[in-house]
Amino acid sequence: MASYFMNKYKITKILEDDYGCEDRPDDYTPRVIVYLKSEDIETTIKQVDQYLIDNDIDVGDMVIINSDGLLEKVSD
Protein backbone atom coordinates (compact mmCIF):
# COMPACT_ATOMS: atom_id res chain seq x y z
CA MET A 1 0.00 0.00 0.00
CA ALA A 2 2.91 2.39 0.59
CA SER A 3 3.45 2.44 -3.17
CA TYR A 4 0.26 4.51 -3.54
CA PHE A 5 1.99 7.35 -1.70
CA MET A 6 4.99 7.31 -4.04
CA ASN A 7 3.11 7.45 -7.34
CA LYS A 8 2.09 10.45 -9.37
CA TYR A 9 -1.45 10.15 -10.68
CA LYS A 10 -3.46 11.97 -13.30
CA ILE A 11 -7.03 12.75 -12.27
CA THR A 12 -9.22 11.24 -14.98
CA LYS A 13 -12.66 11.85 -13.48
CA ILE A 14 -14.37 13.31 -10.41
CA LEU A 15 -17.86 12.12 -9.47
CA GLU A 16 -20.22 13.00 -6.65
CA ASP A 17 -20.28 10.28 -4.00
CA ASP A 18 -23.45 8.16 -4.33
CA TYR A 19 -25.57 7.46 -1.29
CA GLY A 20 -28.43 5.81 -3.17
CA CYS A 21 -31.77 6.49 -1.54
CA GLU A 22 -30.34 7.06 1.94
CA ASP A 23 -30.63 10.52 3.49
CA ARG A 24 -27.39 12.24 4.35
CA PRO A 25 -26.87 13.26 7.97
CA ASP A 26 -27.27 16.94 8.85
CA ASP A 27 -23.54 17.25 9.58
CA TYR A 28 -22.58 15.61 6.27
CA THR A 29 -19.51 17.04 4.47
CA PRO A 30 -19.89 16.57 0.68
CA ARG A 31 -17.36 14.12 -0.72
CA VAL A 32 -16.44 13.14 -4.24
CA ILE A 33 -14.87 10.05 -5.77
CA VAL A 34 -11.65 10.93 -7.58
CA TYR A 35 -10.47 8.53 -10.30
CA LEU A 36 -6.68 8.34 -10.54
CA LYS A 37 -4.39 6.77 -13.12
CA SER A 38 -0.64 6.29 -13.16
CA GLU A 39 1.48 4.28 -15.57
CA ASP A 40 0.58 0.99 -13.90
CA ILE A 41 -2.22 1.70 -11.39
CA GLU A 42 -5.83 2.83 -11.67
CA THR A 43 -7.56 3.57 -8.38
CA THR A 44 -10.15 5.77 -6.71
CA ILE A 45 -10.05 7.85 -3.56
CA LYS A 46 -12.75 9.78 -1.72
CA GLN A 47 -11.99 13.40 -0.93
CA VAL A 48 -13.88 16.29 0.60
CA ASP A 49 -15.20 18.33 -2.33
CA GLN A 50 -14.37 21.69 -0.73
CA TYR A 51 -10.74 20.57 -0.18
CA LEU A 52 -10.34 20.02 -3.92
CA ILE A 53 -11.92 23.40 -4.67
CA ASP A 54 -9.76 25.22 -2.08
CA ASN A 55 -6.59 23.61 -3.49
CA ASP A 56 -7.52 24.11 -7.17
CA ILE A 57 -7.41 20.36 -7.88
CA ASP A 58 -9.40 19.22 -10.91
CA VAL A 59 -9.61 16.70 -13.75
CA GLY A 60 -6.36 16.55 -15.73
CA ASP A 61 -4.15 17.58 -12.79
CA MET A 62 -1.18 15.50 -11.68
CA VAL A 63 -1.34 14.66 -7.96
CA ILE A 64 0.17 12.52 -5.25
CA ILE A 65 -1.55 11.07 -2.19
CA ASN A 66 0.14 12.55 0.88
CA SER A 67 0.66 10.76 4.20
CA ASP A 68 -2.67 12.19 5.46
CA GLY A 69 -4.52 10.57 2.54
CA LEU A 70 -5.15 13.90 0.83
CA LEU A 71 -4.37 14.73 -2.76
CA GLU A 72 -1.63 17.28 -3.47
CA LYS A 73 -1.10 18.84 -6.86
CA VAL A 74 2.35 18.32 -8.38
CA SER A 75 3.99 19.37 -11.63
CA ASP A 76 4.11 16.96 -14.55
mmCIF file of C-alpha atoms in Angstrom:
data_model
loop_
_atom_site.group_PDB
_atom_site.id
_atom_site.type_symbol
_atom_site.label_atom_id
_atom_site.label_comp_id
_atom_site.label_asym_id
_atom_site.label_seq_id
_atom_site.Cartn_x
_atom_site.Cartn_y
_atom_site.Cartn_z
ATOM 1 C CA MET A 1 0.000 0.000 0.000
ATOM 2 C CA ALA A 2 2.909 2.393 0.588
ATOM 3 C CA SER A 3 3.445 2.441 -3.165
ATOM 4 C CA TYR A 4 0.257 4.512 -3.543
ATOM 5 C CA PHE A 5 1.994 7.350 -1.704
ATOM 6 C CA MET A 6 4.992 7.315 -4.044
ATOM 7 C CA ASN A 7 3.106 7.452 -7.339
ATOM 8 C CA LYS A 8 2.086 10.448 -9.365
ATOM 9 C CA TYR A 9 -1.446 10.148 -10.683
ATOM 10 C CA LYS A 10 -3.462 11.968 -13.300
ATOM 11 C CA ILE A 11 -7.030 12.747 -12.268
ATOM 12 C CA THR A 12 -9.225 11.242 -14.976
ATOM 13 C CA LYS A 13 -12.658 11.854 -13.481
ATOM 14 C CA ILE A 14 -14.374 13.307 -10.405
ATOM 15 C CA LEU A 15 -17.864 12.117 -9.474
ATOM 16 C CA GLU A 16 -20.215 13.002 -6.647
ATOM 17 C CA ASP A 17 -20.283 10.278 -4.000
ATOM 18 C CA ASP A 18 -23.452 8.158 -4.331
ATOM 19 C CA TYR A 19 -25.566 7.460 -1.287
ATOM 20 C CA GLY A 20 -28.428 5.813 -3.167
ATOM 21 C CA CYS A 21 -31.774 6.494 -1.536
ATOM 22 C CA GLU A 22 -30.339 7.059 1.944
ATOM 23 C CA ASP A 23 -30.634 10.515 3.485
ATOM 24 C CA ARG A 24 -27.390 12.245 4.345
ATOM 25 C CA PRO A 25 -26.874 13.258 7.972
ATOM 26 C CA ASP A 26 -27.272 16.939 8.850
ATOM 27 C CA ASP A 27 -23.541 17.249 9.585
ATOM 28 C CA TYR A 28 -22.576 15.610 6.271
ATOM 29 C CA THR A 29 -19.514 17.038 4.474
ATOM 30 C CA PRO A 30 -19.892 16.573 0.678
ATOM 31 C CA ARG A 31 -17.362 14.117 -0.717
ATOM 32 C CA VAL A 32 -16.443 13.140 -4.235
ATOM 33 C CA ILE A 33 -14.866 10.052 -5.766
ATOM 34 C CA VAL A 34 -11.652 10.926 -7.580
ATOM 35 C CA TYR A 35 -10.466 8.535 -10.303
ATOM 36 C CA LEU A 36 -6.683 8.336 -10.540
ATOM 37 C CA LYS A 37 -4.391 6.770 -13.117
ATOM 38 C CA SER A 38 -0.636 6.285 -13.163
ATOM 39 C CA GLU A 39 1.481 4.276 -15.571
ATOM 40 C CA ASP A 40 0.582 0.992 -13.904
ATOM 41 C CA ILE A 41 -2.219 1.699 -11.387
ATOM 42 C CA GLU A 42 -5.831 2.832 -11.669
ATOM 43 C CA THR A 43 -7.558 3.565 -8.382
ATOM 44 C CA THR A 44 -10.147 5.773 -6.708
ATOM 45 C CA ILE A 45 -10.046 7.846 -3.558
ATOM 46 C CA LYS A 46 -12.750 9.781 -1.715
ATOM 47 C CA GLN A 47 -11.987 13.399 -0.931
ATOM 48 C CA VAL A 48 -13.885 16.294 0.598
ATOM 49 C CA ASP A 49 -15.201 18.328 -2.335
ATOM 50 C CA GLN A 50 -14.366 21.686 -0.734
ATOM 51 C CA TYR A 51 -10.742 20.565 -0.177
ATOM 52 C CA LEU A 52 -10.345 20.021 -3.923
ATOM 53 C CA ILE A 53 -11.918 23.402 -4.668
ATOM 54 C CA ASP A 54 -9.764 25.216 -2.083
ATOM 55 C CA ASN A 55 -6.591 23.613 -3.491
ATOM 56 C CA ASP A 56 -7.523 24.107 -7.168
ATOM 57 C CA ILE A 57 -7.406 20.364 -7.877
ATOM 58 C CA ASP A 58 -9.404 19.217 -10.912
ATOM 59 C CA VAL A 59 -9.613 16.698 -13.749
ATOM 60 C CA GLY A 60 -6.359 16.551 -15.729
ATOM 61 C CA ASP A 61 -4.154 17.584 -12.791
ATOM 62 C CA MET A 62 -1.178 15.501 -11.676
ATOM 63 C CA VAL A 63 -1.341 14.656 -7.962
ATOM 64 C CA ILE A 64 0.169 12.521 -5.246
ATOM 65 C CA ILE A 65 -1.553 11.070 -2.185
ATOM 66 C CA ASN A 66 0.136 12.552 0.876
ATOM 67 C CA SER A 67 0.658 10.764 4.204
ATOM 68 C CA ASP A 68 -2.668 12.185 5.462
ATOM 69 C CA GLY A 69 -4.522 10.570 2.539
ATOM 70 C CA LEU A 70 -5.146 13.897 0.833
ATOM 71 C CA LEU A 71 -4.366 14.735 -2.761
ATOM 72 C CA GLU A 72 -1.625 17.277 -3.467
ATOM 73 C CA LYS A 73 -1.104 18.844 -6.864
ATOM 74 C CA VAL A 74 2.351 18.315 -8.378
ATOM 75 C CA SER A 75 3.992 19.370 -11.627
ATOM 76 C CA ASP A 76 4.106 16.958 -14.550
#
